[in-house]
Coordinates of C-alpha atoms and ligand atoms in Angstrom, one line a residue:
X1 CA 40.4 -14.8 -38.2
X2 CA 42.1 -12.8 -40.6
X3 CA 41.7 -9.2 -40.4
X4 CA 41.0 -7.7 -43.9
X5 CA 41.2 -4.1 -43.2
X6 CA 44.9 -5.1 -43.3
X7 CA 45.1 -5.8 -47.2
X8 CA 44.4 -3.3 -49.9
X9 CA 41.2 -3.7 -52.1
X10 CA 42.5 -6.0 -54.4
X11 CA 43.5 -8.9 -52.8
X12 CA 40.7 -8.9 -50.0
X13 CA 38.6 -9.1 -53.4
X14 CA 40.6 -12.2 -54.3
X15 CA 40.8 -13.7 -50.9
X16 CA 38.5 -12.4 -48.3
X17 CA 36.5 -15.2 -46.0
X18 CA 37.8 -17.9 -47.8
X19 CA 37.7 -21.5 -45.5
X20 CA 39.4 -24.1 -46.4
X21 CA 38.7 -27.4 -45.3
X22 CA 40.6 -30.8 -44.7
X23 CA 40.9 -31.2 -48.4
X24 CA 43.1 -28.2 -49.3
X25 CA 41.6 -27.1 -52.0
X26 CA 42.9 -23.8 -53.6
X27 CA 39.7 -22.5 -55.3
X28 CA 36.8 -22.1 -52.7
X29 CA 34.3 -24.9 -52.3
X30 CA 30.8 -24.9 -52.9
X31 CA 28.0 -26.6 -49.8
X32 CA 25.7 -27.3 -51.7
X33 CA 23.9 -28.7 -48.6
X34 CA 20.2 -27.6 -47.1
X35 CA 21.1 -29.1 -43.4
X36 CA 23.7 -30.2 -41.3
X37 CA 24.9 -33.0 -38.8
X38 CA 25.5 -32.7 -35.3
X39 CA 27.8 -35.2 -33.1
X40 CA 25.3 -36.4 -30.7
X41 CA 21.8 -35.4 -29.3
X42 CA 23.2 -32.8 -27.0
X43 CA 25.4 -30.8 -30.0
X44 CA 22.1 -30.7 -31.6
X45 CA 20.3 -29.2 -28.6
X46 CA 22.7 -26.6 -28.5
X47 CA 22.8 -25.6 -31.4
X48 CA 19.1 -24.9 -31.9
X49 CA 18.5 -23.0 -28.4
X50 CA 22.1 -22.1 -27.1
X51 CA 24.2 -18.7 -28.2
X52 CA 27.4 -20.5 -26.3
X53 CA 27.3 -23.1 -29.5
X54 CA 27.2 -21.5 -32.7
X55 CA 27.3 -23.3 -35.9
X56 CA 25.3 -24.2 -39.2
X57 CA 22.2 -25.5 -38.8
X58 CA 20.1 -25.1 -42.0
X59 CA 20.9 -23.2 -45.2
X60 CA 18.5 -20.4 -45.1
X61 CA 20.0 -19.4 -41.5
X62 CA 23.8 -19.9 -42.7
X63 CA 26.0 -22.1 -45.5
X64 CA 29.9 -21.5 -45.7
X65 CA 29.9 -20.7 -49.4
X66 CA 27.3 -17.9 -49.1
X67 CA 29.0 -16.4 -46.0
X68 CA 32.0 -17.0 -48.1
X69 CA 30.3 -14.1 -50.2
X70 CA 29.3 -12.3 -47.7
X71 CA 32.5 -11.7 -45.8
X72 CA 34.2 -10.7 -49.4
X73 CA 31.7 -8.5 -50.0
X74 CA 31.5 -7.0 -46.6
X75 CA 35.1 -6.5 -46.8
X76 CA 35.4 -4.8 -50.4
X77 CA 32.2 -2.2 -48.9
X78 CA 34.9 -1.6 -45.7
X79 CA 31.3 -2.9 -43.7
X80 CA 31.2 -4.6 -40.7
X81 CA 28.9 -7.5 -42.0
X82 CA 27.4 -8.8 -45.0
X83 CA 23.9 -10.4 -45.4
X84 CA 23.5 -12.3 -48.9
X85 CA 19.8 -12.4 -50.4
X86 CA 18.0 -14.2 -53.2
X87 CA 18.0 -10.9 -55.8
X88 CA 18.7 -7.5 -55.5
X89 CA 14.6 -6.5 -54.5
X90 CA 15.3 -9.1 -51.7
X91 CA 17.8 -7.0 -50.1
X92 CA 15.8 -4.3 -50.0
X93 CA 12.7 -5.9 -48.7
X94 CA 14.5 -7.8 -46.0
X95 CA 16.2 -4.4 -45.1
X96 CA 13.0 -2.5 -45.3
X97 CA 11.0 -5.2 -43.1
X98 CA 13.3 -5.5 -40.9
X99 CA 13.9 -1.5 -39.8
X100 CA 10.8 -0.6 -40.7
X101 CA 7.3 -0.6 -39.1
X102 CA 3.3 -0.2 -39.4
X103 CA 3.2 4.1 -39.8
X104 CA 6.7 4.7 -40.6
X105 CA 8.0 6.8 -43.4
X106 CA 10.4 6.8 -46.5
X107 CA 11.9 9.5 -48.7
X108 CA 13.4 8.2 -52.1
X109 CA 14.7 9.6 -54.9
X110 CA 12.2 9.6 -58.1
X111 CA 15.0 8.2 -60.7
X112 CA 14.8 4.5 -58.0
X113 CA 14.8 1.2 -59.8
X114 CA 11.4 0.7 -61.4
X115 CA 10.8 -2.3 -58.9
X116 CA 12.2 -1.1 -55.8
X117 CA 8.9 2.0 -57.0
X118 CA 6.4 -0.8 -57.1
X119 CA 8.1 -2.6 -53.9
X120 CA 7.5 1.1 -52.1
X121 CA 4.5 2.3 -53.3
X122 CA 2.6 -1.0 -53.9
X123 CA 3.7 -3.5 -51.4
X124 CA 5.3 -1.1 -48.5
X125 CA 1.8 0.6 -48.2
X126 CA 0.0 -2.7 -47.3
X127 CA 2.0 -2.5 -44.6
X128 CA 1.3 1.5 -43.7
X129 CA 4.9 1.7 -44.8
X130 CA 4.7 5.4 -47.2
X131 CA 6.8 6.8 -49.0
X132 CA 7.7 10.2 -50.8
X133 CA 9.5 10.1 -53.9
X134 CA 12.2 13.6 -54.4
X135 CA 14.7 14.8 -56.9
X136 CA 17.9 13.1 -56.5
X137 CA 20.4 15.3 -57.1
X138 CA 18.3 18.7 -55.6
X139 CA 19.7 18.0 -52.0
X140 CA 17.3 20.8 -50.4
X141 CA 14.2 18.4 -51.4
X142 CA 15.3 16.1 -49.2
X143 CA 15.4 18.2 -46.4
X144 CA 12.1 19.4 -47.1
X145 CA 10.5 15.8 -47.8
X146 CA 11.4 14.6 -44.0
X147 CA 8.7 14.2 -41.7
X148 CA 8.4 13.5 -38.2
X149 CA 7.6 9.5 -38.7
X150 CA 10.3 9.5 -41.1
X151 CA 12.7 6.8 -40.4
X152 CA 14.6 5.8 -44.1
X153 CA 16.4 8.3 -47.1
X154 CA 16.8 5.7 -49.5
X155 CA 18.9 6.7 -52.8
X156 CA 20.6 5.1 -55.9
X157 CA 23.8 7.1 -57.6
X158 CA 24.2 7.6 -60.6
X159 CA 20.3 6.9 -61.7
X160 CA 19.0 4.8 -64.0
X161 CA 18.7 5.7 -67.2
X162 CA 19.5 9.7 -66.5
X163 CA 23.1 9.2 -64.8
X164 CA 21.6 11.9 -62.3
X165 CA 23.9 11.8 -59.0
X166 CA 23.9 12.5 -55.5
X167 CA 25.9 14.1 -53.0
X168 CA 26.1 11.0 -50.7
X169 CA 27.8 12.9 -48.0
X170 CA 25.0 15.3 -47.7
X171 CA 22.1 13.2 -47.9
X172 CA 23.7 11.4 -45.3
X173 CA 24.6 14.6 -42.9
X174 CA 20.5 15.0 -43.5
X175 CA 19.5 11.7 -42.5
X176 CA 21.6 11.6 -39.6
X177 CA 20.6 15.2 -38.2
X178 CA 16.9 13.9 -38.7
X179 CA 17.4 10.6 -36.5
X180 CA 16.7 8.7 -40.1
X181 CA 19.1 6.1 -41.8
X182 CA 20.2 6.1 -45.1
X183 CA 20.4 3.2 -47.5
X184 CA 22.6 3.4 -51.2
X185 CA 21.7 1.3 -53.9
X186 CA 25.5 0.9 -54.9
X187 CA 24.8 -1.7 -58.2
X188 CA 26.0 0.9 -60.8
X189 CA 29.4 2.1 -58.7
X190 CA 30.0 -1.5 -57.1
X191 CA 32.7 -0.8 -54.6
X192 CA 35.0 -0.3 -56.9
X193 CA 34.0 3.2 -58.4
X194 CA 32.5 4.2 -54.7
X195 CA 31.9 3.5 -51.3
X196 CA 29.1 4.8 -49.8
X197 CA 29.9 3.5 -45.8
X198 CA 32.7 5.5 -46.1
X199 CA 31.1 8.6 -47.3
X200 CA 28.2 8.3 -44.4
X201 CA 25.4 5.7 -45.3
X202 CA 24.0 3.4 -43.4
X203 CA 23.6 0.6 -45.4
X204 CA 24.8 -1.0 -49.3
X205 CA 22.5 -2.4 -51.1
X206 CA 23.5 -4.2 -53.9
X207 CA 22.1 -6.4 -57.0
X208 CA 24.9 -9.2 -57.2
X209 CA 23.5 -10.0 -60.6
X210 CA 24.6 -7.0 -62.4
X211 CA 28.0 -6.0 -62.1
X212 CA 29.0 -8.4 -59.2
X213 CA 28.3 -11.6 -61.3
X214 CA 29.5 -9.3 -64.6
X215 CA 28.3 -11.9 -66.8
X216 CA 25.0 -11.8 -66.1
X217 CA 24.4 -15.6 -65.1
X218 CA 22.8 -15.6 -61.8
X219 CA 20.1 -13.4 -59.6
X220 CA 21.2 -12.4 -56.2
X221 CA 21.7 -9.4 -53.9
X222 CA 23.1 -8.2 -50.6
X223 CA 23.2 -5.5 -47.7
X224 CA 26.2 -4.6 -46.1
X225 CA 26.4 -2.6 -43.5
X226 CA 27.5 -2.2 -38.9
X227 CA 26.8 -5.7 -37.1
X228 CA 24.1 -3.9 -34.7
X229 CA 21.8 -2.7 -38.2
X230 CA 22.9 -6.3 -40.3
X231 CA 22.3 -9.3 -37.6
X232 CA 19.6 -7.7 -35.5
X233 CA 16.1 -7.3 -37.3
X234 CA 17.6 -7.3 -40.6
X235 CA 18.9 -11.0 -40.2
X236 CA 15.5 -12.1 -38.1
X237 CA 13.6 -11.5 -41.2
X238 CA 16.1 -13.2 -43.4
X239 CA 16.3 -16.4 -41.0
X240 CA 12.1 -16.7 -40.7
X241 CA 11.0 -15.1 -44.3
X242 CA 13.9 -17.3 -46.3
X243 CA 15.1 -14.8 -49.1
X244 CA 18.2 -16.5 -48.7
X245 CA 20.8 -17.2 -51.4
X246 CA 21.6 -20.2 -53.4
X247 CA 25.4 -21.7 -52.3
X248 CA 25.9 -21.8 -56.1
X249 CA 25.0 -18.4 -56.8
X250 CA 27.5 -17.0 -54.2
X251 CA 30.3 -19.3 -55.2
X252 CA 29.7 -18.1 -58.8
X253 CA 29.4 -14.0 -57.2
X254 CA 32.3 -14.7 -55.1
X255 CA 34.6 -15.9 -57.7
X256 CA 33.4 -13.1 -59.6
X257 CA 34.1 -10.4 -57.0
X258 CA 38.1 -11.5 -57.8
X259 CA 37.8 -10.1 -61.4
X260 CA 36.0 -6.8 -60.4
X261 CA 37.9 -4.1 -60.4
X262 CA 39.8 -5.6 -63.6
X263 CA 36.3 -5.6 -65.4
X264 CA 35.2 -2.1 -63.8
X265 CA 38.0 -0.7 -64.7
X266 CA 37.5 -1.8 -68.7
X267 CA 33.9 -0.7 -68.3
X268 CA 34.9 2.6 -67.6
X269 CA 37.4 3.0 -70.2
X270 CA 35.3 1.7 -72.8
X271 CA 31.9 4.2 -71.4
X272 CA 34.4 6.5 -71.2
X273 CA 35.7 6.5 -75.2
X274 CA 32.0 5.9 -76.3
X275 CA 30.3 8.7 -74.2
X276 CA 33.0 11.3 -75.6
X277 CA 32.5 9.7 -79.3
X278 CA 29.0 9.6 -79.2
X279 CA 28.8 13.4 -78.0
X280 CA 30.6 14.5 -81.3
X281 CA 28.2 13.1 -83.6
X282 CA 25.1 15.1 -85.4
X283 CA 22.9 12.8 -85.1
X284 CA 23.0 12.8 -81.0
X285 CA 21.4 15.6 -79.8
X286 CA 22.3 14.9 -75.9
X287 CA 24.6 12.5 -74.0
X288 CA 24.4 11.2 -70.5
X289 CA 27.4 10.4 -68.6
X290 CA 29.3 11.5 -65.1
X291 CA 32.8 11.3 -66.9
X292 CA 31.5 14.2 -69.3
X293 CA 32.5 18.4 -67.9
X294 CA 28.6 19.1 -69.3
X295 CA 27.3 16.4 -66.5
X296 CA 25.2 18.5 -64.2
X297 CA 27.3 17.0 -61.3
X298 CA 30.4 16.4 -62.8
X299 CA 32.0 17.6 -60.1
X300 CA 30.4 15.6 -57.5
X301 CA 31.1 12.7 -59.5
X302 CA 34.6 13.7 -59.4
X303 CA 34.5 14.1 -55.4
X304 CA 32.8 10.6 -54.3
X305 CA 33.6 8.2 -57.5
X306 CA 37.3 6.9 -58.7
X307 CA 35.4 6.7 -62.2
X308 CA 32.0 7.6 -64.2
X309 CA 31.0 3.6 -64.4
X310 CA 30.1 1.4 -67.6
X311 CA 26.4 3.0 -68.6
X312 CA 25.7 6.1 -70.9
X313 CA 22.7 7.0 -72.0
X314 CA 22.0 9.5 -75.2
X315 CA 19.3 11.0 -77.2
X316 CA 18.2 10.6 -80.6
X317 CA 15.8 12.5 -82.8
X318 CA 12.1 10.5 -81.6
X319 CA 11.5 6.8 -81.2
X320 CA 11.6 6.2 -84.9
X321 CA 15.1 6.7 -84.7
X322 CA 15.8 5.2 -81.5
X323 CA 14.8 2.0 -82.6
X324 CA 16.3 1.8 -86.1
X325 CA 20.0 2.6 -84.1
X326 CA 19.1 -0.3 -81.9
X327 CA 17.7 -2.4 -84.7
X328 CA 20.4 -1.7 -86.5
X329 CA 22.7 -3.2 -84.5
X330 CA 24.5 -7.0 -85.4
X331 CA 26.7 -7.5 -82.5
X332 CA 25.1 -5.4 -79.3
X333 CA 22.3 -7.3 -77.5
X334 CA 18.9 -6.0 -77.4
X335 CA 18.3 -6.4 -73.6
X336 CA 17.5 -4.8 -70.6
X337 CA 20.2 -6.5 -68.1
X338 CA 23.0 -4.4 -67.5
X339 CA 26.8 -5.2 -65.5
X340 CA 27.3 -7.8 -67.9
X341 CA 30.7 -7.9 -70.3
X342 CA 28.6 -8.4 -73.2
X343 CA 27.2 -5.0 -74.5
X344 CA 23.4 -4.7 -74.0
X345 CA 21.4 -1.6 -75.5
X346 CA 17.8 -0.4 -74.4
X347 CA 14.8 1.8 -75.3
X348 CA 14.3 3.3 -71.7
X349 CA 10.1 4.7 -72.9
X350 CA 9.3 1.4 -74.3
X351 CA 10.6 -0.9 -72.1
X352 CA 12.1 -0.1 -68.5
X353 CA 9.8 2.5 -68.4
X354 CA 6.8 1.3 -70.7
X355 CA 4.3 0.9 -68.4
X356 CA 4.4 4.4 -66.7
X357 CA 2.0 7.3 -68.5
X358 CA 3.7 9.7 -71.3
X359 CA 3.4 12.7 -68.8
X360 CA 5.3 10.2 -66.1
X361 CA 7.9 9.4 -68.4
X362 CA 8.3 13.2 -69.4
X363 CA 8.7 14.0 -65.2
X364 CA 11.2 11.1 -65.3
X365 CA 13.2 13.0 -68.2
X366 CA 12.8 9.9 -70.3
X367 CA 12.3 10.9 -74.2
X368 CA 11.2 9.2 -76.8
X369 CA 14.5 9.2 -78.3
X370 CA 16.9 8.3 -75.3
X371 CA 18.7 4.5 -75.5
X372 CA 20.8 3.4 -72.8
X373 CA 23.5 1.5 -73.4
X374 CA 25.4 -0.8 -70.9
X375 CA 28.9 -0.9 -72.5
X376 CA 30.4 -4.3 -72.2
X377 CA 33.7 -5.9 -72.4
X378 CA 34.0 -6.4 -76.0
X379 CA 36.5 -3.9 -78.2
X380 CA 35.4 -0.8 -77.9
X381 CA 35.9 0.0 -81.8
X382 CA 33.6 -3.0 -82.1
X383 CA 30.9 -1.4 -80.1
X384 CA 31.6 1.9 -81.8
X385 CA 31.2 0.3 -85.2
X386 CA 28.0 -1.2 -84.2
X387 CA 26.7 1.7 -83.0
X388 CA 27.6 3.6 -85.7
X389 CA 25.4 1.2 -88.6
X390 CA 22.1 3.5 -87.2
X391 CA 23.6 6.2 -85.8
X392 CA 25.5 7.4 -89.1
X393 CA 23.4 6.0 -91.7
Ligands
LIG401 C1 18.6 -4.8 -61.0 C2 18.6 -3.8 -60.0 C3 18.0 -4.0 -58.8 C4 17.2 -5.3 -58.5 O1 18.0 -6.4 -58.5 P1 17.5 -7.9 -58.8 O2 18.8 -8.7 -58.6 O3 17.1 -7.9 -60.2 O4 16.4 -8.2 -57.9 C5 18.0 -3.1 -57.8 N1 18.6 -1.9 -58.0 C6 19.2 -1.6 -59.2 C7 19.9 -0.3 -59.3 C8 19.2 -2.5 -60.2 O5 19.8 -2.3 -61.3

C-alpha cells in the first residue's frame, strides 16, 4: 500500500486510499452494497470467526467507499486511522462509549457545540459518565477542573459563535501529565488551517458535513486518531451500535476532501476582508475573529493555525438591530449550517442558543446583538454589499 506520509497535503487530499478495481475507473467508485459474497462455505467461515482472513463482510463493519474516506481523511489529520460515522455527534458518542465508563469523568470547554452539551450533560450522565464544563481559552481552569476519575479533556478551537481559542499544545501537556486523553473538535480549522495530532491530541473529531462536504449536502462525521485508540473499543462500538456511514455520503466527503484546501483557503480570504471591513463601521460595536491583532489570542492563533478560518461573528446595537441586518439581507441565507460555499448568517440568542436562559446566554458571552456569519464562496463585494443593506442603512 502506498505510503502517504510520502506526499505533501495536497495530493494525499486528491488521492489518498483510493482502490481501483478491474474496471479502471479514474474517479473513485461508490459500493453501494449492505453485504458481501464469499467463494465457498469455508471463505465465509473465515471470515466471520478468523483474524488470518480479513475482508468485508457487512457494511456497518466495513464498505470500500467509506474506508476510501477514511484513509483520505486519516491521512490529511497525519493520523494513523480513520473511523467514519453517521454525523458529527456520532463521532463523538462512539468515541465517548467506547473510552469511557460507568464513574468516569470529563472536563469540556463551556463554548462546546450546543449538542455535543446535551450529549454530555443529558445522555453521558445516564451512564454515570459527568462532566465539568471550563473556560476554553483560561488554560489554568483546566488544570484545576481534573479530578482523580478523570479520564477525557475534550475541546473545540476556535468556539462557536465567540471565535474563543485554545492553546492545544497545553491542554494537551495537561491531559497527558494527568493520565487523561484529549479529544479536538477540529470542524472549524479542518486540517487545513490546523492539526491538532500534531500539536498533541489524542484524537480528531470532525463534522464531515460542514466544511468537509463544503456544500452542505450530506450529514456525516469522523475520529481520527493512533490504531491502538481507533480499532480497539472505539471500533467495537461502531461494529455492534451501527453509527456507520452511508457509501454515498463518503464518496460525496471524499470527493470533496480534493477541493479543501482550495475552498479553505477562499474562506479565509473572504472572513478575512469582511472581519477587517466590518470592524471599521459605526454601526458594529465589536467584531469576532482570530485573523484580527484585537483577538484575545491572536497570537495563539498565529502559533497553531496557517489561517483564522471562514466564520466571524460581530455585535450590533440589541436584537432589534440584529435582525433587521439579517432581514435585510437578499442574497445571504438565513440559516444555521455553517462550512458551506454559500454564505449563511445567524442570530446566535435566538436560535443556536435559544433555548438556554438569558443569564446562560450572558455566561456564554452571547448578546442580544451578536450575528454570526459563515462567509461563503460567493464574491466577497457581494457579501459585503449584502451586509451592508442593514448594516449602513
Ligand atoms: C455541526 C457540528 C457538530 C455536529 O455534527 P453533525 O454532523 O451535525 O452531527 C459537532 N461539532 C461542531 C463544532 C459542529 O459545528
Amino acid at each position: 500500500m502506498t505510503d502517504w506520509n510520502e506526499f505533501n497535503f495536497n495530493t494525499r487530499a486528491v488521492r489518498a486510499g483510493q482502490v481501483r478495481s478491474d474496471e479502471g475507473e479514474h474517479s473513485e467508485a461508490i459500493f453501494p452494497t449492505s453485504s458481501y459474497v464469499f467463494k465457498n462455505a469455508e471463505e465465509a467461515a473465515k471470515r466471520f470467526t478468523s483474524s488470518e482472513l480479513v475482508g468485508n463482510i457487512y457494511s456497518r463493519f466495513t464498505n470500500p467507499t467509506v474506508r476510501n474516506f477514511e484513509e483520505r481523511l486519516a491521512a490529511l489529520e497525519g493520523g494513523e486511522s480513520c473511523l467514519a460515522t453517521a454525523s458529527g455527534m456520532a463521532a463523538i458518542l462512539t468515541s465517548c462509549l467506547g473510552l469511557l465508563k460507568a464513574g468516569d469523568h470529563i472536563v469540556a470547554s463551556k463554548s462546546i457545540f450546543g449538542s455535543t452539551i446535551t450529549l454530555f450533560n443529558k445522555i453521558l450522565t445516564k451512564f454515570e459518565i459527568s462532566t465539568s464544563f471550563i473556560e476554553l481559552s483560561d488554560i489554568t481552569s483546566w488544570q484545576a477542573a481534573i479530578k482523580p476519575n478523570t479520564k477525557l479533556l475534550f475541546l473545540e478551537t476556535p468556539s462557536n459563535p465567540l471565535m474563543a481559542i485554545a492553546d492545544i499544545q497545553k491542554v494537551a501537556n495537561i491531559a497527558h501529565a494527568n493520565d487523561c486523553l484529549l479529544i479536538v473538535d477540529n470542524c472549524f480549522c479542518t486540517p487545513v488551517l490546523q492539526q491538532p495530532l500534531a500539536l498533541g491530541a489524542d484524537l480528531v473529531i470532525h463534522s464531515a458535513t460542514k466544511y468537509l462536504d463544503g456544500q452542505g449536502r450530506c450529514i456525516g462525521g469522523a475520529v481520527v486518531g493512533p490504531s491502538n485508540l481507533i480499532n480497539g473499543d472505539i471500533l467495537g462500538i461502531l461494529r455492534s451500535a451501527g453509527p456507520s456511514m452511508s457509501p454515498f455520503n463518503a464518496w460525496v466527503f471524499l470527493k470533496g476532501l480534493e477541493t479543501l484546501e482550495l475552498r479553505m483557503q477562499r474562506h479565509c480570504y473572504n472572513a478575512e476582508i469582511l472581519a477587517n471591513w466590518l470592524n471599521e463601521q459605526d454601526s458594529v460595536q465589536k467584531v469576532y475573529y482570530p485573523g484580527l491583532t484585537s483577538h484575545p489570542q491572536h497570537e495563539i492563533a498565529i502559533k497553531q493555525q496557517k489561517r483564522f478560518g471562514g466564520l466571524v461573528s460581530f455585535e450590533v446595537a440589541n436584537q432589534k438591530t440584529a435582525w433587521n441586518v439579517i432581514d435585510s439581507t437578499r442574497m445571504i441565507s438565513i440559516t444555521g449550517n455553517l462550512g458551506d460555499a454559500k454564505t449563511t448568517i445567524t442570530h446566535p440568542a435566538t436560535t443556536t442558543h435559544g433555548r438556554i436562559t438569558p443569564d446562560q446566554r450572558q455566561a456564554a458571552g452571547i448578546n442580544d446583538g451578536l450575528i454570526r456569519i459563515s462567509v461563503g464562496l460567493e464574491d466577497i463585494n457581494d457579501i459585503q454589499a449584502d451586509l451592508a443593506r442593514g448594516l449602513l442603512e
